[in-house]
CSV table of C-alpha atoms in Angstrom, one decimal:
chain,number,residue,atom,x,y,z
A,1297,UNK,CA,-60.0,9.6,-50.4
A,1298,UNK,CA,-59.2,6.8,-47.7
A,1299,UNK,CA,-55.8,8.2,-45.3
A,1300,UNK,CA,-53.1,5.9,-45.7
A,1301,UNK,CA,-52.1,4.0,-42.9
A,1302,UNK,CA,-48.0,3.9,-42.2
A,1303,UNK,CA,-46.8,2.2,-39.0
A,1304,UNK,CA,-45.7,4.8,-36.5
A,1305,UNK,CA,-42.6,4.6,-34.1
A,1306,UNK,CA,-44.4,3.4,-31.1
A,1307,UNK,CA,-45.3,0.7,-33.0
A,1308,UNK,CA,-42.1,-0.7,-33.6
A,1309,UNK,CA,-40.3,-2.7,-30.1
A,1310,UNK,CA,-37.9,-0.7,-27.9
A,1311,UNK,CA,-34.4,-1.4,-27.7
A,1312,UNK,CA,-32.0,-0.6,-25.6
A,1313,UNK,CA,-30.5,2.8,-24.2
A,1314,UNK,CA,-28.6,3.6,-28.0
A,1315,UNK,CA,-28.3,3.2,-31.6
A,1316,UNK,CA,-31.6,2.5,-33.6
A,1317,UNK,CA,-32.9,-0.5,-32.1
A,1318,UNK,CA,-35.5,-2.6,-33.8
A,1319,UNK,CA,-36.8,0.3,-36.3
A,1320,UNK,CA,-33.6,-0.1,-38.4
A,1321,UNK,CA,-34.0,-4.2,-38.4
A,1322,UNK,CA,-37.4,-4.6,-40.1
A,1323,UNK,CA,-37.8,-8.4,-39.6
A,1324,UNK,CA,-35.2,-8.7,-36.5
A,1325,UNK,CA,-32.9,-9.6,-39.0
A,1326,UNK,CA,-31.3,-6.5,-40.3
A,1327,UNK,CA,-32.7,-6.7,-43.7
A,1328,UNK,CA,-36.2,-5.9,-45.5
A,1329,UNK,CA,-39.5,-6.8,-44.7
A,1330,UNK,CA,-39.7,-8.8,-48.2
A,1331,UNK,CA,-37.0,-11.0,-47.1
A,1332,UNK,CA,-38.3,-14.2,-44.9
A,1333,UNK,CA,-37.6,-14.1,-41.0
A,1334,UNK,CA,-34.3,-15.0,-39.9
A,1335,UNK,CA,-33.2,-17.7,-38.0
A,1336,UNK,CA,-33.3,-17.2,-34.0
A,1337,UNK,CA,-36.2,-15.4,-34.1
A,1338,UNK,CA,-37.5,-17.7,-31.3
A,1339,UNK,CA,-37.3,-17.0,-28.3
A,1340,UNK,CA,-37.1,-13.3,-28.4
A,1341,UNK,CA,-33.7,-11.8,-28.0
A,1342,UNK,CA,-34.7,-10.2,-24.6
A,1343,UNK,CA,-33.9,-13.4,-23.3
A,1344,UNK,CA,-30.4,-12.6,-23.2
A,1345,UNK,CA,-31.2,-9.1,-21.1
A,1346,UNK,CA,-32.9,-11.1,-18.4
A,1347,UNK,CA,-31.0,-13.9,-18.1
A,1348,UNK,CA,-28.3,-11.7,-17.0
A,1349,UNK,CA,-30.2,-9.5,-14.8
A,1350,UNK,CA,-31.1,-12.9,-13.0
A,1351,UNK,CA,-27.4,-13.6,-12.6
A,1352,UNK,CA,-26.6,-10.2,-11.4
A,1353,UNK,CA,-29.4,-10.6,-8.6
A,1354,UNK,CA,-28.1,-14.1,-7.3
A,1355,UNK,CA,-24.4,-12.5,-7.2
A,1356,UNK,CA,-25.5,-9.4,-5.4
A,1357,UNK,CA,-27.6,-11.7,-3.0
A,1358,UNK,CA,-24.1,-13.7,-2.7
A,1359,UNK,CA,-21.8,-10.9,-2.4
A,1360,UNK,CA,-24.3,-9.5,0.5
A,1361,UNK,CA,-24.8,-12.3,2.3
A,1362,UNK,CA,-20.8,-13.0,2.4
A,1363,UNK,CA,-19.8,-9.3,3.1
A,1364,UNK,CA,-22.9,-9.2,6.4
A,1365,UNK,CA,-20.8,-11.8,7.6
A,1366,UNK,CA,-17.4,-10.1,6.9
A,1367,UNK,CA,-19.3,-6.9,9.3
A,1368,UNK,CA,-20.7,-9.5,11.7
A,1369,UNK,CA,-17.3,-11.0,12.8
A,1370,UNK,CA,-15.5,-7.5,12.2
A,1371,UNK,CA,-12.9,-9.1,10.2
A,1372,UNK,CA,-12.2,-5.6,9.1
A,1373,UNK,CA,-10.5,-4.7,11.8
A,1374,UNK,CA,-7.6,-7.5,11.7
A,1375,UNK,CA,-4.5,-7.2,10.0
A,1376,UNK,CA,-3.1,-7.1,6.5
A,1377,UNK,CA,-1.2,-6.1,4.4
A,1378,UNK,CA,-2.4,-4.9,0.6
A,1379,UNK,CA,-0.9,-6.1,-2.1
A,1380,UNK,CA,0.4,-3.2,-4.1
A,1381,UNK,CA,-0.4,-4.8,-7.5
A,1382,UNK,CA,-4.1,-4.1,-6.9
A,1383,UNK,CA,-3.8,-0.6,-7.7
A,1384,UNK,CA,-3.0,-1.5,-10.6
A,1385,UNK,CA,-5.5,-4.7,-11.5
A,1386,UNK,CA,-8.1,-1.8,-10.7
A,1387,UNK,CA,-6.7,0.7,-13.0
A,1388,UNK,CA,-6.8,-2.4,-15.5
A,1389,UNK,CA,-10.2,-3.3,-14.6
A,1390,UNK,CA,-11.8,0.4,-14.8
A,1391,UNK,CA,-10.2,0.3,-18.3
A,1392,UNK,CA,-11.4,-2.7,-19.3
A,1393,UNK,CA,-15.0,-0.8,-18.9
A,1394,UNK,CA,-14.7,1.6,-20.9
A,1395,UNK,CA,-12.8,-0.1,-24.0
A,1396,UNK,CA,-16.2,-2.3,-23.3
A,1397,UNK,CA,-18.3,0.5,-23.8
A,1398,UNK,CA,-16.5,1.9,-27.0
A,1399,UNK,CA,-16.9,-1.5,-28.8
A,1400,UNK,CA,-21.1,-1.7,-27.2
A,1401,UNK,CA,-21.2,1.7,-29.3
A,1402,UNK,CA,-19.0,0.7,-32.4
A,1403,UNK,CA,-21.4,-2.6,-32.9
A,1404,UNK,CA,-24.2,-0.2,-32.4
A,1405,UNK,CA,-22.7,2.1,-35.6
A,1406,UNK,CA,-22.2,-1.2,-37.7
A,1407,UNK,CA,-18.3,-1.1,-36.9
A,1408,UNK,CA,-17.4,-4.7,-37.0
A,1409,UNK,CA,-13.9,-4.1,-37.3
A,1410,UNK,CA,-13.6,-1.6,-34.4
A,1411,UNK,CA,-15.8,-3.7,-32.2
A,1412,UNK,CA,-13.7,-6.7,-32.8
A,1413,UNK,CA,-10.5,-4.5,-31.8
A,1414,UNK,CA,-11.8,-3.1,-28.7
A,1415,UNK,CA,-13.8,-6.0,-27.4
A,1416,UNK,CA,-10.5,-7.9,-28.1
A,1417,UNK,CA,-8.9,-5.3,-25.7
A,1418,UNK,CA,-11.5,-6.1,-22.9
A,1419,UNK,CA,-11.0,-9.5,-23.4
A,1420,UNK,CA,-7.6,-8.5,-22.7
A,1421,UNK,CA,-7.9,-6.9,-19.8
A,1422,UNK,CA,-9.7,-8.8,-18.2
A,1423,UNK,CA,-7.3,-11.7,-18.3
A,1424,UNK,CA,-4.4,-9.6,-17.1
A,1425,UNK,CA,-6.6,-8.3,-14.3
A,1426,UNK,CA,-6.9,-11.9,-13.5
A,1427,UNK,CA,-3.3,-12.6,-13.7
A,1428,UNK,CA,-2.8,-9.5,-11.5
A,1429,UNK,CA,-5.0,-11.0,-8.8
A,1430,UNK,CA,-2.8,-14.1,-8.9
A,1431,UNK,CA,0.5,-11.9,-8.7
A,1432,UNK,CA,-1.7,-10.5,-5.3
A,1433,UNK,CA,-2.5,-13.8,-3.8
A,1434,UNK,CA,1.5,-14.4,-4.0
A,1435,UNK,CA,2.6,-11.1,-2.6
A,1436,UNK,CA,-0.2,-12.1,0.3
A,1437,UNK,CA,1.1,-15.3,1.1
A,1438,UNK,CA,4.7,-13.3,1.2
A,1439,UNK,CA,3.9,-11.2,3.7
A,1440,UNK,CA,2.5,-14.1,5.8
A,1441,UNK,CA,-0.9,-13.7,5.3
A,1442,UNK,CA,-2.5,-17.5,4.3
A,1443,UNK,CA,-5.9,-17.9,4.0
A,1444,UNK,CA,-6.0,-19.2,7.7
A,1445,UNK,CA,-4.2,-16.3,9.1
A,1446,UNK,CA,-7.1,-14.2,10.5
A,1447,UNK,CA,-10.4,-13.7,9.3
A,1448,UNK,CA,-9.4,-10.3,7.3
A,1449,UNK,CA,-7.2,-12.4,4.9
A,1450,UNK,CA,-9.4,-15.4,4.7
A,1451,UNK,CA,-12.1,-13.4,3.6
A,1452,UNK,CA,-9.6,-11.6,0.8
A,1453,UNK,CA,-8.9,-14.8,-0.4
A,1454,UNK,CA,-12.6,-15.3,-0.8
A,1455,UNK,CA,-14.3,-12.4,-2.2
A,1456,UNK,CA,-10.9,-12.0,-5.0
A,1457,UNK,CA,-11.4,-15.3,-5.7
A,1458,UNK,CA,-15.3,-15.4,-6.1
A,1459,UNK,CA,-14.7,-12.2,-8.0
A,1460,UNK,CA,-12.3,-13.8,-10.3
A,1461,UNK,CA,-14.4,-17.1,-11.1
A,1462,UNK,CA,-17.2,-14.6,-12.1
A,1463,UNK,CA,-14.5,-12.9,-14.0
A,1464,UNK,CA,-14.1,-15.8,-16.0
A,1465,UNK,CA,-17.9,-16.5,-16.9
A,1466,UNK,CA,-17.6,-12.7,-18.2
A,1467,UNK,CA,-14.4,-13.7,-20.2
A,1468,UNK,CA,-16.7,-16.7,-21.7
A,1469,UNK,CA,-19.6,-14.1,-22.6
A,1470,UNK,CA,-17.2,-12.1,-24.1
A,1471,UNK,CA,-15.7,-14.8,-26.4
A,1472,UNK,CA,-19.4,-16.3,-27.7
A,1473,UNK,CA,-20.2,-12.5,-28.5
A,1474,UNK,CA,-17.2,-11.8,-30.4
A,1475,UNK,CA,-16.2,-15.2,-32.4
A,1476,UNK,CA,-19.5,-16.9,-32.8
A,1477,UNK,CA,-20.2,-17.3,-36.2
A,1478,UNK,CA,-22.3,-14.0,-37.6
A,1479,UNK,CA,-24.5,-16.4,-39.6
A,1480,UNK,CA,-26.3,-18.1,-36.4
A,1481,UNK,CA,-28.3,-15.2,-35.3
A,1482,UNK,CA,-29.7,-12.0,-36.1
A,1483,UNK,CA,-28.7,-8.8,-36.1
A,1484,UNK,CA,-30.6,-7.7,-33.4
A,1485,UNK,CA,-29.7,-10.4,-31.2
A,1486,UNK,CA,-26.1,-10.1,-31.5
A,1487,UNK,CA,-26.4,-6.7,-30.0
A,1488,UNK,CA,-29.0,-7.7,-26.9
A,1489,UNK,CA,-26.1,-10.4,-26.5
A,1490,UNK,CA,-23.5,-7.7,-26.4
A,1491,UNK,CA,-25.7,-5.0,-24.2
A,1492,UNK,CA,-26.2,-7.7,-21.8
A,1493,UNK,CA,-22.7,-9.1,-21.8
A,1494,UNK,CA,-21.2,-5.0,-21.4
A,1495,UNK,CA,-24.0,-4.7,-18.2
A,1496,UNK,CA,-22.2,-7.9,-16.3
A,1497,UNK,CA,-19.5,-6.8,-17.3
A,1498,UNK,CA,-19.7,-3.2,-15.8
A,1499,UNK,CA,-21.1,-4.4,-12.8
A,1500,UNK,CA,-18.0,-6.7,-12.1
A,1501,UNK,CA,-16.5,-3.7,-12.2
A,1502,UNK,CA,-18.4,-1.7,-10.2
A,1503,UNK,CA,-18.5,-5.1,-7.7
A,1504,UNK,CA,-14.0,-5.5,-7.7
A,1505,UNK,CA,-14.1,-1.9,-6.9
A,1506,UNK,CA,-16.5,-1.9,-3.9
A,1507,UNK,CA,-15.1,-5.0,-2.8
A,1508,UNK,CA,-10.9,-3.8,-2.9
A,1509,UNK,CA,-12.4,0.0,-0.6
A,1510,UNK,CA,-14.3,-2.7,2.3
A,1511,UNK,CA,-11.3,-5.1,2.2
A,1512,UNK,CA,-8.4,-2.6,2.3
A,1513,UNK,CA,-9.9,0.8,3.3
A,1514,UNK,CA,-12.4,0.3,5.8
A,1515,UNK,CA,-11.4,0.5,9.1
């Protein structure tokens, strides 16, 4: 008698560091393999992934080039004074990570409503990290230090503020993963589109806190 053939794991495509991937979305949609492709199919969802990692390369080459010229002309060692407030915009910042994280793992578990709540949270966040950055350009200027006071506090200026437009293009990413209408893509996609969004995310994280130890700490 013939063996019967079944489809093994391997042949199925990988997804992701969590949940089930593609195995549990027969069709990329979520749904049988009876029922006709979704929409979105094309192009594939990784598209999402490596957009993103291209954006995180051009920042990093941005951040690197700005930061050998912050060494270069030793800003470092010229005055200023830190704005209390960032201790806290980096507590709120940090947080904002891993309330991302928790609703990356409840869309992963088919949570809708707890992913809604804690991506809302991050969303949250990150805007009053970005007010809290404002509230430290003010207590700069305060103490006297403009942009054009010395190089130390023209470059603060720049990298918070770089760091905050980027912020923003995270805040966008996080909005078009959360409200966009469920019916306009797949499954699958949804959560590349979220994975991708939480890895900017955590590496604006990762960049605010690098960026607040060379600016304030290193001497």
């Amino acid at each position: 008698m013939p063996a019967t053939l079944t489809p093994t794991r391997r042949d199925e495509p990988a997804f992701g560091d969590g949940g089930r991937g593609f195995d549990d979305l027969p069709g990329y949609g979520g749904g049988d393999n009876n029922r006709p492709p979704e929409p979105e199919r094309q192009p594939p969802p990784e598209g999402y992934r490596i957009g993103v990692w291209l954006v995180l390369a051009s920042v990093t080459m941005l951040f690197s080039a700005l930061i050998s010229a912050y060494v270069v002309n030793r800003a470092h060692s010229m005055p200023i004074e830190m704005p209390e407030v960032l201790w806290l915009s980096t507590i709120v910042i940090l947080t904002s990570s891993v309330t991302m994280e928790i609703s990356r793992r409840a869309l992963k578990r088919r949570l809708e409503n707890q992913f809604r709540l804690w991506i809302s949270v991050t969303t949250a966040l990150g805007a009053a990290f970005l007010v809290l950055q404002l509230i430290a350009w003010s207590e700069l200027k305060a103490a006297g230090f403009y942009v054009n006071k010395n190089l130390h506090s023209g470059y603060s200026y720049l990298f918070t503020g770089l760091h905050g437009v980027h912020l923003i293009g995270g805040l966008a990413a996080l909005a078009f993963v959360t409200w966009r209408n469920q019916a306009k893509w797949t499954t699958v996609r949804r959560r590349v589109a979220v994975d991708a969004t939480a890895s900017y995310w955590h590496f604006l994280d990762g960049l605010w806190v690098f960026l607040f130890l060379i600016l304030f700490f290193w001497k």
